[in-house]
Amino acid sequence: MGGINSMSQAMQLHARLVKLGEDDGSSHSPDFSNLFTFTALSAAGDLNYAARIFRTIRTASNSYYCNTMIRAYADSPDPTRALTLFLTSSAARPDHFTYPFLLKACSKSRHTRFGKQVHGLALKSGLGSNVYVNNALIHFYSVPGEPCHAFKVFDKMPERDVVSWTSIIDGFVDNGRPVESITLFTQMMGNGFDPNEATVVSVLRACADAGALTTGQKVHSFVKKNCFSSKANVITALIDMYAKCGCIDGALQAFDETLDKDVHIWTSIIAALASHGLCTKAIEFFANMTKTDIRINERTVTAVLSAYRNAGLVSEGFLFFTSLDKKYKLKPTIQHYGCIVDMLVRSGLLNDAEDIIRTMPIEPDAVMWRTLIWGCKIHGDAERSERIVQELLKMEISEAGSYVLLGNVYAETGKWKEKAKTRELMAQRKLTKPPAWSRIEIEGQVHEFTAGDSRHEEAEIIYRKLNEMEERLRREGYEPNVSEVLLEIDDGEKASQLLHHSEKLAVAFGLVKASKGSVIRIVKNLRSCDDCHSFLKLVSKVFQRDIVVRDRVHFHHFKDGNCSCGDRW
């Protein structure tokens, strides 16, 4: 910034420019440009001071000054000021710098309609083929959840750069479409584009979400060859990818290979170990971390509490929780209270969990009440669950999960009319339960199944294998837990529904297609039901295959008829 390091220096320079008559931008003084840029864009600057300077500029027709203010406002906590300045300023004509800054402001402030108008203005200005504008459009359309529009922009681009590819890959990941992201990454490499650091992080996120371990391992090799191994965000993404793909050894390898470990890398490996049920090891890693000069953060606390929770170490977890303020100078967040409530619920301490929720200094959210209701279901406390349901009903619920849980509570107590009313409420508020799906990667290709899925090209073989599996398991004592199906249908239909759950289809496909002796790895978007958990434990014993399932809450390593979660999930 032209040698300016503080606002004190900036104000001294400004005073000198006023004396010289070079304070209105008309002289095109480099000092004045540096002053304006520092105050507007530097972290040590003062945006309000920059705004006062901007109002005195007589040559505001120079697009640089307008664009700098719009950019500064777009990066500020109140990005709508960028839009206001654009609408009220008649100074400079927008150019290929203006539109990306405006689109960024629209993304941050969720002004989707205005962003689409900006898109139209860019087209009318003849900038429809400009790579910078199009890259900004891809990001803009990805944020509000319109990846199809983002792809249309990307698909029509006459010229692309690595930012274009990274933006569309990242956009699809953010919108829950990681398989498409991986396909785009493959196309990017095939078109001769070398991924940058941001691309690597994005595709690793996609691999983690999709459970695409093979692709993730290839990206890891690319990272080593291209000297990205020193980048903390890349290592963090690698650890997360390996952990979420069910390969904790890969996560540990990535951690061990890293010499300069920051708080994010330490936190990632602690969280990874805790999620895989290696809780004692996670706590040991945390102890090693505290011996360094690295200061823990809120995410580290969540990871450590998760380790105590998953291990069922209630006293130890509480001791750590109560030491946060005094020992680590951290105030507990709602996520930390959520971990404590979950820990108590899993251990059957429902009274204590409810007391925490009702007395905590932070307003409890719907997730906490749902956790307690789930605990009531697991531990057979129907009276409490019906009472807690009323707490949920008092809240403005905007997601389907709470209504589904309410419906299940009513169904379990035979209140079918109340369950029907819950469904009506969901319909009125246009909320839909996300379909359960499970993914499995075979030879680098990700296959996705939903419950009762018959779309797969090898569906006939899969269902034949599934029937064979059930027959063998029944001989070993398996009986479907039909109480899991909360519908007014007979037990035979309930058993059929249970058999066709998505993770069972995925495991059947894995037994048919995966190489002999290999680990079958499944990624599931919802919590596994009791029946599927029992079914897969028995599959691991009868078919002598290790199975790793990542559901919405936990990792389950099934081996020889046992599960790493200790049947606590």
Coordinates of C-alpha atoms in Angstrom, one line a residue:
M1 CA 0.0 0.0 0.0
G2 CA 2.7 2.4 -1.0
G3 CA 4.6 2.2 2.4
I4 CA 1.5 3.1 4.5
N5 CA 1.2 0.7 7.5
S6 CA -1.3 2.4 9.8
M7 CA -4.2 4.9 9.8
S8 CA -1.9 7.4 11.6
Q9 CA 0.5 7.4 8.6
A10 CA -2.5 7.5 6.2
M11 CA -3.9 10.6 8.0
Q12 CA -0.5 12.3 7.9
L13 CA -0.2 11.6 4.2
H14 CA -3.7 12.9 3.7
A15 CA -2.9 16.1 5.5
R16 CA 0.1 16.7 3.2
L17 CA -1.9 16.0 0.1
V18 CA -4.5 18.6 1.2
K19 CA -1.8 21.2 1.6
L20 CA -0.5 20.4 -1.9
G21 CA -4.0 20.5 -3.3
E22 CA -3.8 16.8 -4.4
D23 CA -6.7 15.5 -2.3
D24 CA -9.4 15.3 -4.9
G25 CA -8.0 12.7 -7.2
S26 CA -7.7 15.2 -10.1
S27 CA -3.9 15.2 -10.2
H28 CA -3.8 11.4 -10.5
S29 CA -1.2 11.4 -7.7
P30 CA 0.2 7.9 -6.9
D31 CA 0.3 9.0 -3.3
F32 CA -3.5 9.7 -3.3
S33 CA -4.3 6.4 -5.0
N34 CA -2.2 4.6 -2.3
L35 CA -3.9 6.5 0.4
F36 CA -7.4 5.7 -0.9
T37 CA -6.5 2.0 -1.5
F38 CA -5.1 1.6 2.0
T39 CA -8.0 3.1 3.8
A40 CA -10.6 1.2 1.7
L41 CA -9.0 -2.3 1.4
S42 CA -6.3 -2.8 4.1
A43 CA -7.2 -4.6 7.3
A44 CA -5.4 -1.8 9.1
G45 CA -7.5 0.8 7.2
D46 CA -10.8 2.5 7.9
L47 CA -13.6 2.0 5.4
N48 CA -15.6 5.0 6.8
Y49 CA -12.6 7.2 6.3
A50 CA -12.3 5.9 2.7
A51 CA -15.9 6.7 2.1
R52 CA -15.3 10.3 3.2
I53 CA -12.4 10.6 0.8
F54 CA -14.5 9.1 -2.0
R55 CA -17.2 11.8 -1.5
T56 CA -14.6 14.5 -2.2
I57 CA -13.2 13.0 -5.3
R58 CA -14.0 15.1 -8.4
T59 CA -12.7 12.5 -10.8
A60 CA -15.0 9.8 -9.6
S61 CA -15.6 9.0 -13.3
N62 CA -12.3 7.1 -12.9
S63 CA -13.7 3.5 -12.5
Y64 CA -10.9 2.6 -10.2
Y65 CA -12.2 4.6 -7.3
C66 CA -15.8 3.4 -7.7
N67 CA -14.7 -0.2 -8.1
T68 CA -12.5 0.0 -5.0
M69 CA -15.4 1.3 -2.9
I70 CA -17.7 -1.4 -4.3
R71 CA -15.1 -4.1 -3.6
A72 CA -14.5 -2.8 -0.1
Y73 CA -18.2 -2.7 0.7
A74 CA -18.6 -6.2 -0.8
D75 CA -15.9 -7.5 1.6
S76 CA -17.4 -5.7 4.6
P77 CA -19.9 -7.0 7.2
D78 CA -22.6 -5.0 5.3
P79 CA -22.2 -5.9 1.6
T80 CA -25.5 -4.2 0.7
R81 CA -23.7 -0.9 0.8
A82 CA -21.9 -2.0 -2.4
L83 CA -25.3 -2.4 -4.1
T84 CA -26.5 1.0 -2.8
L85 CA -23.4 2.7 -4.1
F86 CA -23.8 1.1 -7.5
L87 CA -27.4 2.2 -7.7
T88 CA -26.9 5.7 -6.5
S89 CA -23.6 6.5 -8.2
S90 CA -23.7 8.1 -11.7
A91 CA -20.0 8.5 -11.9
A92 CA -18.2 5.7 -13.7
R93 CA -19.4 3.2 -16.2
P94 CA -19.3 -0.4 -14.9
D95 CA -16.6 -2.6 -16.3
H96 CA -15.4 -6.2 -16.0
F97 CA -14.1 -5.5 -12.5
T98 CA -17.3 -3.9 -11.3
Y99 CA -19.6 -6.9 -12.0
P100 CA -17.6 -9.5 -10.0
F101 CA -17.5 -7.2 -7.0
L102 CA -21.3 -6.6 -7.2
L103 CA -22.0 -10.3 -7.6
K104 CA -19.9 -11.1 -4.6
A105 CA -22.0 -8.5 -2.6
C106 CA -25.2 -10.2 -3.9
S107 CA -24.0 -13.6 -2.8
K108 CA -23.0 -12.5 0.7
S109 CA -26.3 -10.6 1.2
R110 CA -28.5 -13.2 -0.5
H111 CA -29.8 -10.6 -2.9
T112 CA -30.5 -13.3 -5.6
R113 CA -33.0 -11.2 -7.6
F114 CA -30.6 -8.2 -7.8
G115 CA -27.7 -10.6 -8.7
K116 CA -29.8 -11.9 -11.7
Q117 CA -30.3 -8.2 -12.8
V118 CA -26.6 -7.7 -12.6
H119 CA -26.2 -10.7 -14.8
G120 CA -28.5 -9.1 -17.3
L121 CA -26.6 -5.8 -17.2
A122 CA -23.3 -7.6 -17.7
L123 CA -24.7 -9.3 -20.9
K124 CA -26.0 -5.9 -22.2
S125 CA -22.6 -4.4 -21.5
G126 CA -21.0 -7.0 -23.9
L127 CA -19.2 -8.8 -21.0
G128 CA -21.1 -12.1 -21.5
S129 CA -17.9 -13.9 -22.5
N130 CA -15.5 -12.2 -20.0
V131 CA -13.9 -14.9 -17.9
Y132 CA -13.8 -12.8 -14.7
V133 CA -17.5 -12.0 -14.9
N134 CA -18.4 -15.6 -15.7
N135 CA -16.4 -16.9 -12.8
A136 CA -18.2 -14.5 -10.5
L137 CA -21.5 -15.6 -11.9
I138 CA -20.7 -19.3 -11.3
H139 CA -20.0 -18.5 -7.6
F140 CA -23.1 -16.3 -7.3
Y141 CA -25.5 -19.0 -8.7
S142 CA -23.8 -21.7 -6.6
V143 CA -24.4 -19.9 -3.3
P144 CA -28.2 -19.6 -3.3
G145 CA -28.5 -23.3 -4.4
E146 CA -28.9 -23.0 -8.1
P147 CA -26.0 -25.2 -9.4
C148 CA -27.9 -25.8 -12.7
H149 CA -27.7 -22.1 -13.5
A150 CA -24.1 -22.0 -12.5
F151 CA -23.4 -24.9 -14.8
K152 CA -25.2 -23.2 -17.7
V153 CA -22.8 -20.2 -17.3
F154 CA -19.8 -22.6 -17.1
D155 CA -21.0 -24.6 -20.1
K156 CA -21.3 -21.6 -22.3
M157 CA -18.0 -20.0 -21.4
P158 CA -15.8 -19.6 -24.6
E159 CA -12.7 -19.4 -22.3
R160 CA -12.1 -21.0 -18.9
D161 CA -9.3 -20.9 -16.4
V162 CA -8.5 -22.8 -13.3
V163 CA -10.8 -20.5 -11.3
S164 CA -13.7 -21.4 -13.5
W165 CA -13.2 -25.1 -13.0
T166 CA -12.7 -24.7 -9.2
S167 CA -15.8 -22.5 -8.8
I168 CA -18.1 -25.0 -10.5
I169 CA -16.5 -28.0 -8.7
D170 CA -16.9 -26.2 -5.4
G171 CA -20.5 -25.1 -6.2
F172 CA -21.6 -28.7 -6.8
V173 CA -20.0 -29.8 -3.6
D174 CA -21.8 -27.0 -1.7
N175 CA -25.1 -28.1 -3.2
G176 CA -24.8 -31.7 -2.2
R177 CA -23.8 -33.1 -5.5
P178 CA -20.2 -34.4 -4.9
V179 CA -20.3 -37.1 -7.6
E180 CA -20.8 -34.5 -10.3
S181 CA -17.9 -32.5 -8.7
I182 CA -15.6 -35.5 -9.1
T183 CA -16.7 -36.0 -12.7
L184 CA -15.9 -32.3 -13.4
F185 CA -12.5 -32.6 -11.8
T186 CA -11.7 -35.6 -14.1
Q187 CA -12.8 -33.5 -17.1
M188 CA -10.7 -30.6 -15.9
M189 CA -7.6 -32.8 -15.7
G190 CA -8.4 -34.3 -19.1
N191 CA -8.6 -30.7 -20.6
G192 CA -5.0 -30.0 -19.4
F193 CA -5.7 -27.7 -16.5
D194 CA -3.5 -28.1 -13.4
P195 CA -5.4 -27.9 -10.2
N196 CA -4.4 -25.2 -7.7
E197 CA -4.6 -25.3 -3.9
A198 CA -8.3 -24.3 -3.9
T199 CA -9.2 -27.0 -6.5
V200 CA -7.5 -29.7 -4.5
V201 CA -9.4 -28.7 -1.3
S202 CA -12.7 -28.6 -3.2
V203 CA -12.3 -32.0 -4.9
L204 CA -11.1 -33.6 -1.5
R205 CA -14.4 -32.2 0.0
A206 CA -16.2 -33.9 -2.9
C207 CA -14.4 -37.2 -2.3
A208 CA -15.2 -37.0 1.5
D209 CA -18.9 -36.4 0.8
A210 CA -19.2 -39.1 -1.8
G211 CA -17.1 -41.7 0.0
A212 CA -14.8 -41.8 -3.1
L213 CA -11.6 -43.1 -1.5
T214 CA -9.9 -44.1 -4.8
T215 CA -10.2 -40.7 -6.3
G216 CA -9.1 -39.1 -3.0
Q217 CA -6.0 -41.3 -2.9
K218 CA -5.2 -40.1 -6.5
V219 CA -5.5 -36.5 -5.3
H220 CA -3.2 -37.3 -2.4
S221 CA -0.6 -38.5 -4.9
F222 CA -1.0 -35.3 -6.9
V223 CA -0.6 -33.3 -3.7
K224 CA 2.7 -35.0 -2.9
K225 CA 4.1 -34.6 -6.5
N226 CA 3.1 -30.9 -6.7
C227 CA 4.4 -29.8 -3.3
F228 CA 1.0 -28.9 -1.7
S229 CA 1.9 -31.0 1.4
S230 CA 3.0 -27.9 3.2
K231 CA -0.4 -26.3 2.9
A232 CA -2.4 -26.6 6.2
N233 CA -5.8 -26.4 4.4
V234 CA -4.9 -29.1 2.0
I235 CA -3.7 -31.4 4.8
T236 CA -6.8 -30.7 6.8
A237 CA -8.9 -31.6 3.8
L238 CA -6.9 -34.8 3.3
I239 CA -7.4 -35.9 6.9
D240 CA -11.1 -35.2 6.6
M241 CA -11.4 -37.0 3.3
Y242 CA -9.7 -40.2 4.6
A243 CA -11.7 -40.1 7.8
K244 CA -15.0 -39.7 6.0
C245 CA -14.2 -42.4 3.5
G246 CA -13.7 -44.8 6.4
C247 CA -9.9 -45.0 6.1
I248 CA -8.5 -43.8 9.4
D249 CA -5.0 -45.2 8.5
G250 CA -4.9 -42.8 5.6
A251 CA -5.8 -39.9 7.8
L252 CA -3.1 -40.8 10.3
Q253 CA -0.6 -41.1 7.5
A254 CA -1.4 -37.6 6.2
F255 CA -1.1 -36.2 9.7
D256 CA 2.3 -38.0 10.4
E257 CA 3.7 -36.8 7.1
T258 CA 3.1 -33.1 8.1
L259 CA 5.9 -31.4 9.9
D260 CA 4.3 -28.0 10.6
K261 CA 1.0 -28.8 12.3
D262 CA -1.4 -26.0 13.1
V263 CA -4.6 -26.0 15.2
H264 CA -6.7 -27.0 12.2
I265 CA -4.6 -30.1 11.5
W266 CA -4.6 -31.2 15.1
T267 CA -8.3 -30.7 15.4
S268 CA -9.0 -32.6 12.2
I269 CA -7.1 -35.7 13.4
I270 CA -8.7 -35.6 16.9
A271 CA -12.2 -35.4 15.3
A272 CA -11.3 -38.2 12.8
L273 CA -10.2 -40.5 15.6
A274 CA -13.2 -39.7 17.7
S275 CA -15.7 -40.3 14.8
H276 CA -14.1 -43.8 14.2
G277 CA -14.5 -44.8 17.9
L278 CA -10.8 -44.5 18.6
C279 CA -11.6 -42.2 21.5
T280 CA -8.7 -43.0 23.8
K281 CA -6.3 -42.3 21.0
A282 CA -8.1 -39.0 20.2
I283 CA -7.8 -37.9 23.8
E284 CA -4.1 -38.9 23.7
F285 CA -3.6 -36.8 20.6
F286 CA -5.3 -33.8 22.4
A287 CA -2.9 -34.3 25.3
N288 CA 0.1 -34.1 22.9
M289 CA -1.4 -31.0 21.2
T290 CA -1.6 -29.2 24.6
K291 CA 2.2 -29.8 25.1
T292 CA 2.8 -27.6 22.0
D293 CA 2.4 -23.8 21.9
I294 CA -0.7 -24.1 19.8
R295 CA -3.8 -22.6 21.3
I296 CA -7.0 -24.7 21.0
N297 CA -10.1 -23.2 19.4
E298 CA -13.9 -23.9 19.6
R299 CA -13.6 -26.7 17.0
T300 CA -10.9 -28.4 19.0
V301 CA -13.3 -28.4 22.0
T302 CA -16.1 -30.0 19.9
A303 CA -13.7 -32.7 18.7
V304 CA -12.5 -33.5 22.2
L305 CA -16.0 -33.5 23.6
S306 CA -17.0 -35.9 20.8
A307 CA -14.3 -38.3 21.9
Y308 CA -15.5 -38.3 25.5
R309 CA -19.1 -38.6 24.3
N310 CA -18.4 -41.5 21.9
A311 CA -16.4 -43.3 24.6
G312 CA -19.2 -42.8 27.2
L313 CA -16.7 -41.1 29.5
V314 CA -19.3 -38.8 31.1
S315 CA -17.4 -37.6 34.2
E316 CA -14.2 -36.9 32.2
G317 CA -16.2 -35.1 29.5
F318 CA -17.9 -32.9 32.1
L319 CA -14.6 -32.1 33.8
F320 CA -13.1 -31.0 30.5
F321 CA -16.3 -29.0 29.7
T322 CA -16.2 -27.1 33.0
S323 CA -12.5 -26.3 32.6
L324 CA -13.0 -24.4 29.3
D325 CA -13.3 -20.9 30.7
K326 CA -10.6 -21.2 33.4
K327 CA -8.0 -23.3 31.7
Y328 CA -8.4 -22.4 28.0
K329 CA -10.1 -19.0 28.2
L330 CA -13.0 -20.2 26.0
K331 CA -16.7 -19.7 26.5
P332 CA -18.8 -22.8 25.7
T333 CA -20.8 -22.5 22.5
I334 CA -24.2 -24.1 21.7
Q335 CA -22.3 -26.9 19.8
H336 CA -20.4 -27.7 23.1
Y337 CA -23.6 -27.8 25.1
G338 CA -25.0 -30.0 22.3
C339 CA -22.1 -32.5 22.8
I340 CA -22.7 -32.6 26.6
V341 CA -26.5 -33.2 26.1
D342 CA -25.8 -35.9 23.5
M343 CA -23.2 -37.5 25.9
L344 CA -25.8 -37.6 28.7
V345 CA -28.5 -38.9 26.5
R346 CA -26.4 -41.8 25.2
S347 CA -25.6 -42.8 28.7
G348 CA -29.3 -42.8 29.7
L349 CA -29.0 -39.8 32.0
L350 CA -32.1 -38.1 30.6
N351 CA -32.9 -36.1 33.7
D352 CA -29.4 -34.5 33.7
A353 CA -29.7 -33.8 29.9
E354 CA -33.0 -32.1 30.3
D355 CA -31.7 -30.0 33.2
I356 CA -28.7 -28.9 31.1
I357 CA -31.0 -27.8 28.3
R358 CA -33.4 -25.9 30.6
T359 CA -30.6 -24.1 32.6
M360 CA -27.9 -23.4 30.0
P361 CA -27.1 -19.7 29.4
I362 CA -27.7 -20.1 25.7
E363 CA -31.2 -20.5 24.1
P364 CA -31.5 -24.2 23.2
D365 CA -32.2 -25.0 19.5
A366 CA -34.4 -27.6 17.9
V367 CA -31.4 -30.0 17.5
M368 CA -31.0 -30.2 21.3
W369 CA -34.7 -31.0 21.9
R370 CA -34.5 -33.6 19.1
T371 CA -31.5 -35.2 20.7
L372 CA -33.4 -35.6 24.0
I373 CA -36.4 -37.0 22.2
W374 CA -34.2 -39.5 20.4
G375 CA -32.8 -40.5 23.8
C376 CA -36.3 -41.0 25.2
K377 CA -37.0 -43.3 22.2
I378 CA -33.8 -45.4 22.8
H379 CA -34.3 -45.6 26.6
G380 CA -38.1 -46.2 26.5
D381 CA -39.2 -42.9 28.2
A382 CA -42.4 -42.3 26.3
E383 CA -43.8 -39.9 28.9
R384 CA -40.9 -37.6 28.7
S385 CA -40.8 -37.7 24.9
E386 CA -44.4 -36.6 24.6
R387 CA -43.7 -33.8 27.1
I388 CA -40.6 -32.6 25.2
V389 CA -42.4 -32.7 21.9
Q390 CA -44.3 -29.6 23.2
E391 CA -41.0 -27.7 23.4
L392 CA -40.4 -28.4 19.7
L393 CA -43.9 -27.3 18.8
K394 CA -43.3 -23.9 20.4
M395 CA -40.4 -23.3 18.0
E396 CA -40.5 -22.0 14.4
I397 CA -39.3 -25.2 12.8
S398 CA -38.1 -24.7 9.2
E399 CA -36.6 -28.2 8.6
A400 CA -38.3 -31.5 8.0
G401 CA -36.3 -33.6 10.5
S402 CA -38.1 -32.3 13.6
Y403 CA -41.5 -33.0 12.1
V404 CA -40.4 -36.5 11.1
L405 CA -39.3 -37.1 14.7
L406 CA -42.6 -35.7 16.0
G407 CA -44.5 -38.1 13.7
N408 CA -42.4 -41.0 14.9
V409 CA -43.1 -40.2 18.6
Y410 CA -46.9 -40.2 17.8
A411 CA -46.6 -43.4 15.8
E412 CA -44.8 -45.2 18.6
T413 CA -47.6 -44.4 21.0
G414 CA -50.3 -45.3 18.5
K415 CA -51.5 -41.7 18.0
W416 CA -52.0 -42.0 14.2
K417 CA -54.2 -39.0 14.0
E418 CA -51.6 -36.7 15.5
K419 CA -49.0 -38.2 13.1
A420 CA -51.3 -37.4 10.2
K421 CA -51.6 -33.8 11.5
T422 CA -47.8 -33.6 11.6
R423 CA -47.6 -34.6 8.0
E424 CA -50.2 -32.0 7.1
L425 CA -48.1 -29.3 8.8
M426 CA -45.1 -30.4 6.8
A427 CA -47.1 -30.2 3.6
Q428 CA -48.4 -26.7 4.5
R429 CA -44.9 -25.5 5.1
K430 CA -43.6 -27.3 2.0
L431 CA -41.1 -29.4 3.9
T432 CA -40.1 -32.8 2.6
K433 CA -38.1 -35.5 4.3
P434 CA -34.8 -36.1 2.4
P435 CA -34.8 -39.6 0.9
A436 CA -32.4 -42.0 2.6
W437 CA -29.5 -42.9 0.3
S438 CA -26.3 -44.9 0.6
R439 CA -23.2 -44.7 -1.6
I440 CA -20.5 -47.2 -2.3
E441 CA -17.4 -46.8 -4.5
I442 CA -16.4 -49.7 -6.7
E443 CA -13.3 -49.5 -8.9
G444 CA -13.3 -45.7 -8.7
Q445 CA -17.0 -45.3 -9.6
V446 CA -19.5 -44.1 -7.0
H447 CA -22.9 -46.0 -6.9
E448 CA -25.9 -44.5 -5.1
F449 CA -28.9 -46.4 -3.8
T450 CA -32.2 -45.3 -2.2
A451 CA -34.6 -47.5 -0.3
G452 CA -36.3 -50.0 -2.6
D453 CA -34.1 -48.8 -5.5
S454 CA -34.6 -50.6 -8.8
R455 CA -32.9 -48.1 -11.1
H456 CA -29.4 -49.7 -10.9
E457 CA -28.5 -51.5 -14.1
E458 CA -27.6 -54.6 -12.0
A459 CA -30.7 -54.4 -9.7
E460 CA -31.8 -57.9 -10.4
I461 CA -28.4 -59.3 -9.3
I462 CA -28.4 -57.1 -6.2
Y463 CA -31.8 -58.2 -5.1
R464 CA -31.0 -61.8 -5.7
K465 CA -27.9 -61.4 -3.5
L466 CA -29.9 -59.6 -0.9
N467 CA -32.4 -62.4 -0.6
E468 CA -29.5 -64.9 -0.3
M469 CA -28.0 -62.8 2.5
E470 CA -31.3 -62.6 4.4
E471 CA -31.8 -66.4 4.1
R472 CA -28.3 -67.1 5.5
L473 CA -28.7 -64.6 8.3
R474 CA -32.1 -66.0 9.3
R475 CA -30.4 -69.4 9.7
E476 CA -28.0 -67.6 12.1
G477 CA -30.9 -66.2 14.2
Y478 CA -31.6 -62.9 12.4
E479 CA -35.2 -61.6 12.9
P480 CA -36.2 -58.2 11.3
N481 CA -36.9 -55.5 13.9
V482 CA -40.3 -54.6 12.5
S483 CA -40.9 -52.0 15.3
E484 CA -38.6 -49.8 13.3
V485 CA -41.3 -49.4 10.6
L486 CA -43.8 -46.8 12.0
L487 CA -46.5 -47.5 9.5
E488 CA -50.0 -49.1 9.7
I489 CA -49.0 -52.2 7.6
D490 CA -48.6 -55.9 8.5
D491 CA -45.3 -57.4 9.7
G492 CA -44.6 -59.0 6.4
E493 CA -44.7 -55.7 4.6
K494 CA -42.6 -54.1 7.3
A495 CA -39.9 -56.8 7.0
S496 CA -39.8 -56.3 3.2
Q497 CA -39.3 -52.6 3.7
L498 CA -36.5 -53.1 6.2
L499 CA -34.7 -55.6 3.8
H500 CA -34.7 -53.0 1.1
H501 CA -33.1 -50.2 3.1
S502 CA -30.4 -48.3 1.1
E503 CA -27.3 -49.5 3.0
K504 CA -28.4 -53.2 2.7
L505 CA -28.6 -52.7 -1.1
A506 CA -25.2 -51.1 -1.1
V507 CA -23.6 -53.9 1.0
A508 CA -25.2 -56.5 -1.3
F509 CA -23.7 -54.7 -4.3
G510 CA -20.4 -54.6 -2.5
L511 CA -20.4 -58.3 -1.8
V512 CA -21.1 -59.0 -5.5
K513 CA -18.6 -56.5 -7.0
A514 CA -15.8 -55.6 -4.5
S515 CA -12.7 -57.6 -4.7
K516 CA -12.5 -60.6 -2.3
G517 CA -11.2 -59.6 1.1
S518 CA -11.5 -55.9 0.6
V519 CA -13.2 -53.6 3.0
I520 CA -16.7 -52.6 2.0
R521 CA -17.2 -48.9 2.7
I522 CA -20.6 -47.2 2.7
V523 CA -21.6 -43.6 3.1
K524 CA -25.2 -42.9 4.3
N525 CA -26.9 -39.6 4.7
L526 CA -29.2 -40.5 7.6
R527 CA -28.8 -42.2 11.0
S528 CA -28.7 -46.0 10.7
C529 CA -31.7 -47.8 12.1
D530 CA -31.4 -50.6 14.7
D531 CA -32.4 -53.3 12.2
C532 CA -29.7 -52.3 9.7
H533 CA -27.1 -52.1 12.4
S534 CA -28.0 -55.7 13.6
F535 CA -28.1 -56.9 10.0
L536 CA -24.7 -55.6 9.1
K537 CA -23.1 -56.9 12.3
L538 CA -24.3 -60.4 11.3
V539 CA -23.2 -59.9 7.7
S540 CA -19.7 -59.1 8.8
K541 CA -19.6 -62.4 10.7
V542 CA -21.4 -64.7 8.3
F543 CA -19.7 -63.4 5.1
Q544 CA -16.4 -62.7 6.8
R545 CA -16.1 -59.2 5.4
D546 CA -15.1 -56.0 7.2
I547 CA -17.7 -53.3 6.6
V548 CA -17.4 -49.6 7.4
V549 CA -20.5 -47.4 7.4
R550 CA -20.6 -43.7 7.8
D551 CA -24.0 -42.5 8.8
R552 CA -25.1 -39.0 9.7
V553 CA -23.9 -39.3 13.2
H554 CA -21.2 -42.0 13.5
F555 CA -18.8 -44.4 11.9
H556 CA -19.5 -48.1 12.3
H557 CA -16.7 -50.6 11.8
F558 CA -18.4 -54.0 11.5
K559 CA -16.1 -57.0 12.0
D560 CA -16.7 -60.6 13.1
G561 CA -20.2 -59.7 14.3
N562 CA -19.2 -56.6 16.4
C563 CA -19.3 -52.9 15.8
S564 CA -16.8 -50.3 16.9
C565 CA -19.5 -48.0 18.2
G566 CA -20.3 -50.4 21.0
D567 CA -24.0 -50.2 19.9
R568 CA -24.0 -46.6 21.1
W569 CA -25.0 -44.2 18.3

